[in-house]
Tab-separated table of C-alpha atoms in Angstrom:
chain	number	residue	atom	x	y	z
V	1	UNK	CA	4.748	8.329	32.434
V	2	UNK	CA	0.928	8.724	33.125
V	3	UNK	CA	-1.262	7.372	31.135
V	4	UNK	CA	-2.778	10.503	30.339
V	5	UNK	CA	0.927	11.697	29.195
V	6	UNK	CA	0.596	8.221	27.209
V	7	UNK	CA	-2.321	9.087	25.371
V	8	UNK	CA	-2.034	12.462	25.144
V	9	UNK	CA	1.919	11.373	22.764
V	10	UNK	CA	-0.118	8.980	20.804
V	11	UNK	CA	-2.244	11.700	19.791
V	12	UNK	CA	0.288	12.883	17.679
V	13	UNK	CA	-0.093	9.721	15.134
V	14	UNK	CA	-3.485	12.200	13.868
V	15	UNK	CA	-3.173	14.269	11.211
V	16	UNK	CA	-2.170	17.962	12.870
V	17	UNK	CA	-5.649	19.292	11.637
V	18	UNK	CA	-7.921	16.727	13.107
V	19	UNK	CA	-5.778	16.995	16.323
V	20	UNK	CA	-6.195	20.352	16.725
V	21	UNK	CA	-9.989	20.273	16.076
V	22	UNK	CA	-10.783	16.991	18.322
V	23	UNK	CA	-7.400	16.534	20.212
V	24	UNK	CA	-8.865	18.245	24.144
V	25	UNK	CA	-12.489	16.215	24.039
V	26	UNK	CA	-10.413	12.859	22.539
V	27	UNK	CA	-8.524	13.678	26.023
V	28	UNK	CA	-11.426	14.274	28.303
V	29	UNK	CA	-13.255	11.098	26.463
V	30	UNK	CA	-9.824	9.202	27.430
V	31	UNK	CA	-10.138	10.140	31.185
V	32	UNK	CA	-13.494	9.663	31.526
V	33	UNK	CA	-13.486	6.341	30.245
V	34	UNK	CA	-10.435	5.270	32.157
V	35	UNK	CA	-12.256	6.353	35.261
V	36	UNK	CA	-15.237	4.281	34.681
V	37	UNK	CA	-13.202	0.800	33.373
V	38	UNK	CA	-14.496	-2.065	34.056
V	39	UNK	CA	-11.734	-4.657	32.868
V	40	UNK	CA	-7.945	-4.546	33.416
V	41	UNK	CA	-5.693	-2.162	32.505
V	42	UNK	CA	-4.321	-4.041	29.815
V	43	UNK	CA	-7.361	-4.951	27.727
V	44	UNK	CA	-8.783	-1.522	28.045
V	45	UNK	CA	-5.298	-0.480	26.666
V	46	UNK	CA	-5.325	-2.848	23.911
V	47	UNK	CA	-9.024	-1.260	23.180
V	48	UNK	CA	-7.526	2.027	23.111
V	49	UNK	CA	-4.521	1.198	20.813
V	50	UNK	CA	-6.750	-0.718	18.378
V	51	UNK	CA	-9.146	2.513	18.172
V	52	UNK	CA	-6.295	5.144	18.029
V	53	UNK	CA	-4.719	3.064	14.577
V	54	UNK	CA	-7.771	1.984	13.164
V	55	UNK	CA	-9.027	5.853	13.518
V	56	UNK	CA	-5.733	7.397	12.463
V	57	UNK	CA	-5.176	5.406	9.805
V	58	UNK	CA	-8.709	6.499	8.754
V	59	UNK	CA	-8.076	10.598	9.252
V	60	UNK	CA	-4.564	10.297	7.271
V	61	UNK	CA	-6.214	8.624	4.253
V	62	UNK	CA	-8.967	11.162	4.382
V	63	UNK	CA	-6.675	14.189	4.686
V	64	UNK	CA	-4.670	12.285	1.481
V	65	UNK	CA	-7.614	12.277	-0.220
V	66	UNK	CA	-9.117	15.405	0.791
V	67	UNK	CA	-5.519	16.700	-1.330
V	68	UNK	CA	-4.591	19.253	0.877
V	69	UNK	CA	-1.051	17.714	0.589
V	70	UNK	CA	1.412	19.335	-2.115
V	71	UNK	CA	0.579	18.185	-5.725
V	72	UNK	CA	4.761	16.637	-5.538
V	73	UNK	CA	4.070	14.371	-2.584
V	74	UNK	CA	1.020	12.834	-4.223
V	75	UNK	CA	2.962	12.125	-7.763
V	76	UNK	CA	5.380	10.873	-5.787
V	77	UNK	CA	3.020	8.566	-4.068
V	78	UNK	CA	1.030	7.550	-6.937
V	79	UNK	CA	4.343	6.659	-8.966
V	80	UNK	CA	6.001	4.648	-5.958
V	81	UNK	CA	2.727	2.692	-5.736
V	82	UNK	CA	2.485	2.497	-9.361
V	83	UNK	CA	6.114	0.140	-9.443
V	84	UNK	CA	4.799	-1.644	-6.359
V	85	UNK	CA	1.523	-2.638	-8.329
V	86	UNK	CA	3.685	-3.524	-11.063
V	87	UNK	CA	5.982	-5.634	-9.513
V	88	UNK	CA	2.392	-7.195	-7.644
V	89	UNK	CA	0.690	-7.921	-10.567
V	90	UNK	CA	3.746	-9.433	-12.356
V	91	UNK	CA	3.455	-11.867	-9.811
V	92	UNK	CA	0.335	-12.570	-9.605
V	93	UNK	CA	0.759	-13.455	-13.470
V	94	UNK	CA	3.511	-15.711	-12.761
V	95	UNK	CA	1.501	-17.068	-10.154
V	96	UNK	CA	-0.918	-17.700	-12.722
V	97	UNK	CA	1.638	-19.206	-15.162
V	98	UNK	CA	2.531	-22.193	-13.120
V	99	UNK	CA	-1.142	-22.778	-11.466
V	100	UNK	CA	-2.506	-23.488	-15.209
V	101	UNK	CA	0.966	-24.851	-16.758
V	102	UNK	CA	0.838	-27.767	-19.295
V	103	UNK	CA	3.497	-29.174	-20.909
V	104	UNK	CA	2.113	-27.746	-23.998
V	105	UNK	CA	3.294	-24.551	-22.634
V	106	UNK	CA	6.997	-25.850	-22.473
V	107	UNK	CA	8.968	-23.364	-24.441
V	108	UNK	CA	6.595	-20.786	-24.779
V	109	UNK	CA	7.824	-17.096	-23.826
V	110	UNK	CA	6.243	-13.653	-24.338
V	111	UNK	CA	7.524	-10.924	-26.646
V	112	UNK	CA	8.728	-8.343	-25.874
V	113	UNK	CA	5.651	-6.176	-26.580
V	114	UNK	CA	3.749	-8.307	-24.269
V	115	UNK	CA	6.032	-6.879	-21.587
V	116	UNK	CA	5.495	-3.866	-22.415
V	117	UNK	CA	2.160	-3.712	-23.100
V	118	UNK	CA	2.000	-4.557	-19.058
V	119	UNK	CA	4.070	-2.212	-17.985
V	120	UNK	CA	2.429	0.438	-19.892
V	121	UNK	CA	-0.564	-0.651	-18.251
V	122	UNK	CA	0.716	-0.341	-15.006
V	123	UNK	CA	1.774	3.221	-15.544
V	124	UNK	CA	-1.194	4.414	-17.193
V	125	UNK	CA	-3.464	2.708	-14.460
V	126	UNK	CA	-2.076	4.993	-11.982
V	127	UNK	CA	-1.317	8.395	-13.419
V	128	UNK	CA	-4.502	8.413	-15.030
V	129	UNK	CA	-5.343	8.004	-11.193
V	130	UNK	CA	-4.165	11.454	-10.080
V	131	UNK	CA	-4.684	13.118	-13.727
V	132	UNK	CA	-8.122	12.613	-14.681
V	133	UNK	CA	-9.485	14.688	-12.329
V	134	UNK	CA	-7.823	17.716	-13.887
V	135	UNK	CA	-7.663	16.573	-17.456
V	136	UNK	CA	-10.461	13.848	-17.963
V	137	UNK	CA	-8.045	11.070	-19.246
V	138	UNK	CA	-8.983	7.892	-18.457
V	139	UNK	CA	-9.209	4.590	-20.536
V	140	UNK	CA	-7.690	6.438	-23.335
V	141	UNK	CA	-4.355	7.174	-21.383
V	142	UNK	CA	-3.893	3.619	-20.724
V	143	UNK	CA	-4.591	2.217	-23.588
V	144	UNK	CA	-2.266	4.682	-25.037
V	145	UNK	CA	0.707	4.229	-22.413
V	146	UNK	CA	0.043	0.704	-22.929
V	147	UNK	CA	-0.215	0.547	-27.201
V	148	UNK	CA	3.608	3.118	-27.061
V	149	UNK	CA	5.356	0.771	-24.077
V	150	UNK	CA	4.525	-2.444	-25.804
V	151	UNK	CA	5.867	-0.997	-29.372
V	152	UNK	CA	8.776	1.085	-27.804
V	153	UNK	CA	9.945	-2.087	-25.740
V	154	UNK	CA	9.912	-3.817	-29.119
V	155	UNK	CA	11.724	-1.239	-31.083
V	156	UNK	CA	13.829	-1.058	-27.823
V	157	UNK	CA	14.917	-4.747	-27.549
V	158	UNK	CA	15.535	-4.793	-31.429
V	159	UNK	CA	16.995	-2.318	-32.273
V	160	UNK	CA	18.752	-0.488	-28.852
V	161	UNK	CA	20.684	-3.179	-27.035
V	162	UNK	CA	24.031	-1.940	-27.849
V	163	UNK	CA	23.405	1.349	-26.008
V	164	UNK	CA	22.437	-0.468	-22.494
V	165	UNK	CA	19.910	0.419	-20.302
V	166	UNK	CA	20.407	4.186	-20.789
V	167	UNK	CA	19.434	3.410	-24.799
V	168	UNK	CA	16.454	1.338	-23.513
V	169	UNK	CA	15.192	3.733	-21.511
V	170	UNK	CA	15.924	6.629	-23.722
V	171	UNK	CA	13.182	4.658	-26.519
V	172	UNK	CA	10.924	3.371	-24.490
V	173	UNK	CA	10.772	7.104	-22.673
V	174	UNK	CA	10.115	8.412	-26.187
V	175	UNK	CA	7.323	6.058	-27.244
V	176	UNK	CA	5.807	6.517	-23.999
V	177	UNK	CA	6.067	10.268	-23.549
V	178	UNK	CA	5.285	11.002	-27.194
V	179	UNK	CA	2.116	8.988	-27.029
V	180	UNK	CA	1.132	10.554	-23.713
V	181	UNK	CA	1.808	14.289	-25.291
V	182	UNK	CA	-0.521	13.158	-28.014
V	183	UNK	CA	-3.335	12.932	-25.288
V	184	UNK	CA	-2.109	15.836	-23.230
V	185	UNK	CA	-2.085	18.455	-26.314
V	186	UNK	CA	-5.726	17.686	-27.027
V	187	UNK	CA	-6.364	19.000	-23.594
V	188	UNK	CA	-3.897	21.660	-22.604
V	189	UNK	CA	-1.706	24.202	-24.554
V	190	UNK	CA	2.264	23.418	-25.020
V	191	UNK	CA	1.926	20.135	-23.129
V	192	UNK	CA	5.738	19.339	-25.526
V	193	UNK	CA	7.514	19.361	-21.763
V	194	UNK	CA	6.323	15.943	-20.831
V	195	UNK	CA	7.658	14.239	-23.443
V	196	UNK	CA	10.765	15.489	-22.500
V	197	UNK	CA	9.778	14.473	-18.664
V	198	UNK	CA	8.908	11.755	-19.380
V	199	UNK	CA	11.988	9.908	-21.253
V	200	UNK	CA	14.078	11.228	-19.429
V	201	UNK	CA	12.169	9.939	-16.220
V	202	UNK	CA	12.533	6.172	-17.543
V	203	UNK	CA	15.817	6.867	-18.529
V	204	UNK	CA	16.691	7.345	-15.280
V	205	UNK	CA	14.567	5.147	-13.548
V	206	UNK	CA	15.755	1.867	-15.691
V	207	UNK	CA	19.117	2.848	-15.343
V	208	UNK	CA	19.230	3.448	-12.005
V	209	UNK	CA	16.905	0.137	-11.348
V	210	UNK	CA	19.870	-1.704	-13.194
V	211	UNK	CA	22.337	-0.254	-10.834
V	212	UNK	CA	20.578	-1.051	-7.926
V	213	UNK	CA	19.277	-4.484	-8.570
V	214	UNK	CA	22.822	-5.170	-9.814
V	215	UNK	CA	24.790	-4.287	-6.959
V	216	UNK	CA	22.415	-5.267	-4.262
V	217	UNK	CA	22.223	-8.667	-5.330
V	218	UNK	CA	25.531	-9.595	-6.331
V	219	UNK	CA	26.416	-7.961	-2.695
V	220	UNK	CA	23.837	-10.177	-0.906
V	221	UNK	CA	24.235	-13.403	-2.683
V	222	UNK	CA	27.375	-13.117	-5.232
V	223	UNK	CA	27.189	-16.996	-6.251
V	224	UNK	CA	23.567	-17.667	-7.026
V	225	UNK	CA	23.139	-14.649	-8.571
V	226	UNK	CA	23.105	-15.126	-12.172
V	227	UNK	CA	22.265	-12.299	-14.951
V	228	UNK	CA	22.506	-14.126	-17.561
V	229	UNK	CA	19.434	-16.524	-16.641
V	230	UNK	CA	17.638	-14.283	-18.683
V	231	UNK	CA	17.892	-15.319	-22.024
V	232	UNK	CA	18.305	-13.921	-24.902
V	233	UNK	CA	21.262	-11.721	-24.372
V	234	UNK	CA	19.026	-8.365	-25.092
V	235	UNK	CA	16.944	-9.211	-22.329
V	236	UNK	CA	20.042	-8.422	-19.875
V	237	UNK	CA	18.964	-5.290	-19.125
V	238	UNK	CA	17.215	-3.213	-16.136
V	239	UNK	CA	13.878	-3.651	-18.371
V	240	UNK	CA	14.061	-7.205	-17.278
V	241	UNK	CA	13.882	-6.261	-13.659
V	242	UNK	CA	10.905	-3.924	-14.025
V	243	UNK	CA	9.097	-6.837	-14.667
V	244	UNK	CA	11.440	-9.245	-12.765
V	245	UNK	CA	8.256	-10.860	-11.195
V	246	UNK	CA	7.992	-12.996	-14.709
V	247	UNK	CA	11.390	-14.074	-13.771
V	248	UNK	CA	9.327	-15.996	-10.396
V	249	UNK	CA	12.045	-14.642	-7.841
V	250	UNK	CA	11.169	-17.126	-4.215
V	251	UNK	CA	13.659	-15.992	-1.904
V	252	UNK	CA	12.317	-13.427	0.709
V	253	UNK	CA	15.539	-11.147	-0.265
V	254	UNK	CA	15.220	-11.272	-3.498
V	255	UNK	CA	11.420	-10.078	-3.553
V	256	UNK	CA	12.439	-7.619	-0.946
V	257	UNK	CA	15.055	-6.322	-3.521
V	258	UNK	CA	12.489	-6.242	-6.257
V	259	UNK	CA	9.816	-4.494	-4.280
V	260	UNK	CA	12.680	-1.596	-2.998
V	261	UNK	CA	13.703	-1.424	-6.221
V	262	UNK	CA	10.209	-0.893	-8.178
V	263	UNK	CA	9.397	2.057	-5.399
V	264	UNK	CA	12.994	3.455	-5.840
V	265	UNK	CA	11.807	3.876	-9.915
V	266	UNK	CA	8.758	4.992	-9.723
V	267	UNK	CA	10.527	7.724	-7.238
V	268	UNK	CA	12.902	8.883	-9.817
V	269	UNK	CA	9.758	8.539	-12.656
V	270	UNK	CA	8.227	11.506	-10.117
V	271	UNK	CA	10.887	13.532	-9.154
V	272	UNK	CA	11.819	14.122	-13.002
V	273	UNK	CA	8.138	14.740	-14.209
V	274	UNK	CA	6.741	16.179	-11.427
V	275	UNK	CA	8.075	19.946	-12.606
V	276	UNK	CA	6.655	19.438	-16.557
V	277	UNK	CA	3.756	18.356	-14.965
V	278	UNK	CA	3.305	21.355	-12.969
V	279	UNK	CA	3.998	23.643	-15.048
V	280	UNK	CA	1.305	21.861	-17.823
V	281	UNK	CA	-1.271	22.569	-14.817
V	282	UNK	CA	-0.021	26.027	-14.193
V	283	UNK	CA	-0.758	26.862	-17.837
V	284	UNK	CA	-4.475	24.686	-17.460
V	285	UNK	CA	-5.109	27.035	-14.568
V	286	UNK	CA	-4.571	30.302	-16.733
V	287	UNK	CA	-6.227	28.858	-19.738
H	1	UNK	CA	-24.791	9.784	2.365
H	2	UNK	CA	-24.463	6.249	3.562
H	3	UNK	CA	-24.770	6.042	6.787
H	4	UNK	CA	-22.508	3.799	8.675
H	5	UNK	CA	-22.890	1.288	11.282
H	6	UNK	CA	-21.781	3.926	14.201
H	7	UNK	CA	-22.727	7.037	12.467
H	8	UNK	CA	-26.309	5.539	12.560
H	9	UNK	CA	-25.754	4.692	16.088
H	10	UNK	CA	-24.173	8.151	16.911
H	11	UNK	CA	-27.266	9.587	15.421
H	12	UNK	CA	-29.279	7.649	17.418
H	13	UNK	CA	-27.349	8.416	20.519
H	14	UNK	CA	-27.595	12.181	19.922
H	15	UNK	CA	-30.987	11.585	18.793
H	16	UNK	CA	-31.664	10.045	22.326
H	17	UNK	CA	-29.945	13.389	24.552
H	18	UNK	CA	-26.374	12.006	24.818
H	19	UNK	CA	-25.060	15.287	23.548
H	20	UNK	CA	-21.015	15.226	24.314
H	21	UNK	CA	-18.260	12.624	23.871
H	22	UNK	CA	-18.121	10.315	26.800
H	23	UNK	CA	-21.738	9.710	26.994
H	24	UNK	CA	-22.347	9.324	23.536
H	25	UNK	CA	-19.760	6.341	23.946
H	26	UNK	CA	-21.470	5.139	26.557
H	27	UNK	CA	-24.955	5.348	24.832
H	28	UNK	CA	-23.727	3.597	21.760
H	29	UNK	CA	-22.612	0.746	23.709
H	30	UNK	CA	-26.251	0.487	25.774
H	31	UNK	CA	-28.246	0.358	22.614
H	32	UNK	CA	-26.274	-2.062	21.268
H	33	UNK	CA	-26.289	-4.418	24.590
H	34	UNK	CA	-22.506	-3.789	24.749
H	35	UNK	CA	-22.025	-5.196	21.169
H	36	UNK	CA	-20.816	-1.868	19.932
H	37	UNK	CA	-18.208	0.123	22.002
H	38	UNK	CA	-16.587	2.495	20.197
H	39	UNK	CA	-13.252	4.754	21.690
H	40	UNK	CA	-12.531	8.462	21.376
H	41	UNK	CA	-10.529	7.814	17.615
H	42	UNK	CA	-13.537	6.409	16.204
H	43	UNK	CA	-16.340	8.723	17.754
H	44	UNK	CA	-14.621	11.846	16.862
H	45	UNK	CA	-13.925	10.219	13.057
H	46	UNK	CA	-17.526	9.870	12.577
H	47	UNK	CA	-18.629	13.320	14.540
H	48	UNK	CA	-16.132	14.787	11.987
H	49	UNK	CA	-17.966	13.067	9.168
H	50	UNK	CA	-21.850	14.364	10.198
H	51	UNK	CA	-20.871	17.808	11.249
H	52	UNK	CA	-18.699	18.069	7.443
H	53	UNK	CA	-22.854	16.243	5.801
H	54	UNK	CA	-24.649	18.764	8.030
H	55	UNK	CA	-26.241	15.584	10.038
H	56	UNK	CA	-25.655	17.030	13.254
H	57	UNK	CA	-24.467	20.654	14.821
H	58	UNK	CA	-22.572	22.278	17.849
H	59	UNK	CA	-24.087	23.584	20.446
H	60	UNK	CA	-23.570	25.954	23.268
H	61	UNK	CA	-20.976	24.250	25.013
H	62	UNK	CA	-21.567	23.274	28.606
H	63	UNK	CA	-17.939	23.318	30.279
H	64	UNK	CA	-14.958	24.877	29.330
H	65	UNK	CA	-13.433	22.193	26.972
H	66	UNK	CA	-16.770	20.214	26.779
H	67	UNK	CA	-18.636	20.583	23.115
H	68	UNK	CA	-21.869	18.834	22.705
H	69	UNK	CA	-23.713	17.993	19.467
H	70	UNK	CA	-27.906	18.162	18.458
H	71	UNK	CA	-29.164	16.726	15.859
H	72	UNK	CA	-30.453	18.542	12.462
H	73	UNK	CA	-33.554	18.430	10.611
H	74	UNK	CA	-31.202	16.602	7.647
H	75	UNK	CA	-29.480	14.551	10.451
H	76	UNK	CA	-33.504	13.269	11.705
H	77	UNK	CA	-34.394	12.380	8.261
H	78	UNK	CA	-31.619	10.507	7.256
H	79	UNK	CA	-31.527	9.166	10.316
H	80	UNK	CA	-34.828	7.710	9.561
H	81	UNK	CA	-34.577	6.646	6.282
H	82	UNK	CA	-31.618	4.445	7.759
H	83	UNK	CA	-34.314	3.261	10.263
H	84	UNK	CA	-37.200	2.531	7.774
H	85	UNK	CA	-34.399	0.383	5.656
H	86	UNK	CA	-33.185	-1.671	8.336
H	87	UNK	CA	-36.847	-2.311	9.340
H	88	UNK	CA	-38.257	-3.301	6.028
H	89	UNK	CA	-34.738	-6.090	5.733
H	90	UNK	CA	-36.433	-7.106	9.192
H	91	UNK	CA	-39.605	-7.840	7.502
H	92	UNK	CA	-37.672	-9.440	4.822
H	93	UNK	CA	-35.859	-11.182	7.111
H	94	UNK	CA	-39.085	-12.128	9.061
H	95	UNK	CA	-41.298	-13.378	5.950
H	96	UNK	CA	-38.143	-15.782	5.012
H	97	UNK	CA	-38.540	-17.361	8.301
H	98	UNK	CA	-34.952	-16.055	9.631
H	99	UNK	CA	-36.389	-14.494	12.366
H	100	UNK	CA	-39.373	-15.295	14.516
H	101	UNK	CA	-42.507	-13.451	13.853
H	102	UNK	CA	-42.812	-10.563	15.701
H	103	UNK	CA	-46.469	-11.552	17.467
């Protein structure tokens, strides 16, 4: 292969717009510079490889942003980053946990709203990401998803053990979702839909978290692998794992789990509220 | 519109005649004493940037894939506004006694 046929493949790492507006004079520019090197072929092709990423990356982050993509593939996006940031930040607390611990602290454990109250947090940080351009929510959305996780987890944990995950999710959905639509109505007409979207989305997502986490594990590492670790008994549920970061998981497969996991929920979250949510901007754009 | 580091030098390359690609490359990376060399991803990135801010234009092209670029009158001002800022942190710089004085 030429290098010219080289470069002229990598090319295709652009976005299709910018390499049909710059792709020919990126080509000339390539020759012409590979004409006139002045150092060895391999550090002018490390220079080339560094600018062609670097540049890339650049022009596909721009075209994200510029939101020419379909509204689905940015929910989905937001929502898959949204259980990474999660699962991040629960570390970094747990992080945080043992860097000031004191054996004052022996014993001490958060409620249950206080894990909700962060994951609410988490999920109102990033749809208010993608929604308050259209609808202007900001603080308020997260301080509501944030106030109706940390009670429904609470109401959830006391109250809905005996029906599983499915029963967790199916509360903490309704808190959440109810809340939101509280926001939502103020701004757009019959916004009743995402309350519906959105228990059923953590429904699904917690259940099929619990499934995954369950059977991954227990197929990776079947004797360390203990569920009932986490104490009390209510606690033995895929809610746990949303926030399994608390639970200071050290092996790489483990994290890896957690991580594949998290994105796998805040998939399903998407893929079941990304129709309501189209259809409550579809009625914003004929208001 | 914040200018950055190679914009400003783009501008000053088109500023300076350089009017297509390869020699604004090259021009970048004389003004800057070969501190600066910048490859075909990240001159295009930033001609894509001050053609969408109206900094600089197309002009008549002068081979058959060849398209150069002239500054505008928006392009010259920001341009030196850039320039005036970096000269007064010079000064700045100067009066502190982190660079030598300039006579």
């Amino acid at each position: 292969m030429t290098p010219e046929r080289l470069y002229s493949a990598l090319l295709l790492l652009y976005p299709r717009t910018f390499r049909h507006e710059y792709g020919g004079q990126m080509m000339d520019a390539f020759c012409q510079l590979r004409r006139a090197r002045r150092r060895g072929a391999i550090a002018f092709w490390i220079f080339m490889l560094a600018d062609l990423v670097r540049s890339s990356l650049r022009q596909h982050v721009d075209a994200f942003r510029s939101r020419t993509q379909p509204f689905a593939v940015q929910w989905a996006l937001t929502c898959a980053l949204g259980g990474v940031m999660t699962a991040l930040a629960a570390h970094a607390l747990t992080w945080s946990f043992s860097y000031l611990y004191h054996p004052y602290l022996e014993g001490l454990t958060l409620p249950a709203w206080g894990y909700g109250a962060f994951l609410g947090v988490g999920l109102g940080l990033v749809q208010s990401a993608t929604l308050h351009r259209r609808f202007r929510v900001g603080f308020l959305w997260i301080l509501t998803s944030a106030v109706a996780a940390a009670l429904g987890l609470q109401v959830a944990v006391t109250f809905a053990g005996v029906a599983g995950p499915v029963g967790y999710g199916i509360v903490l959905g309704s808190f959440v979702g109810g809340a939101q639509w509280l926001v939502l109505r103020t701004r757009v007409r019959q916004a009743g839909w995402w309350v519906f979207g959105g228990t059923a989305a953590l429904s699904l997502a917690v259940a099929s978290c619990a499934a995954a986490i369950d059977a991954t594990l227990l197929g990776m590492n079947p004797f360390s692998y203990e569920p009932s670790a986490f104490e009390p008994a209510a606690y033995r549920t895929a809610i746990v794992f949303l926030l399994r970061g608390l639970g200071g998981p050290t092996k790489g497969h483990d994290l890896a789990v957690e991580f594949a996991a998290m994105t796998i929920c805040g998939l399903v979250i998407a893929a079941v509220t990304v129709r309501p949510l189209s259809s409550v901007f579809a009625r914003t754009r004929q208001c | 519109m914040k200018l950055t580091r190679v914009e400003f030098h783009l501008l000053l390359a088109v500023l300076g005649g350089s009017s297509h690609g390869y020699a604004i490359m090259q021009d970048v990376e004389a003004l800057t004493g070969g501190q600066l060399r910048i490859g075909p991803g990240t001159l295009y990135t930033a001609i894509k940037r001050l053609l969408a801010s109206g900094l600089i234009e197309e002009c008549e092209a002068d081979g058959e894939r060849r398209r150069c670029y002239r500054l505008t009158r928006k392009g010259r001002s920001l341009g030196a506004e850039e320039a005036q800022g970096l000269f007064e942190l010079v000064r700045a710089a100067r009066k502190r006694g982190l660079l030598p004085s300039a006579s």
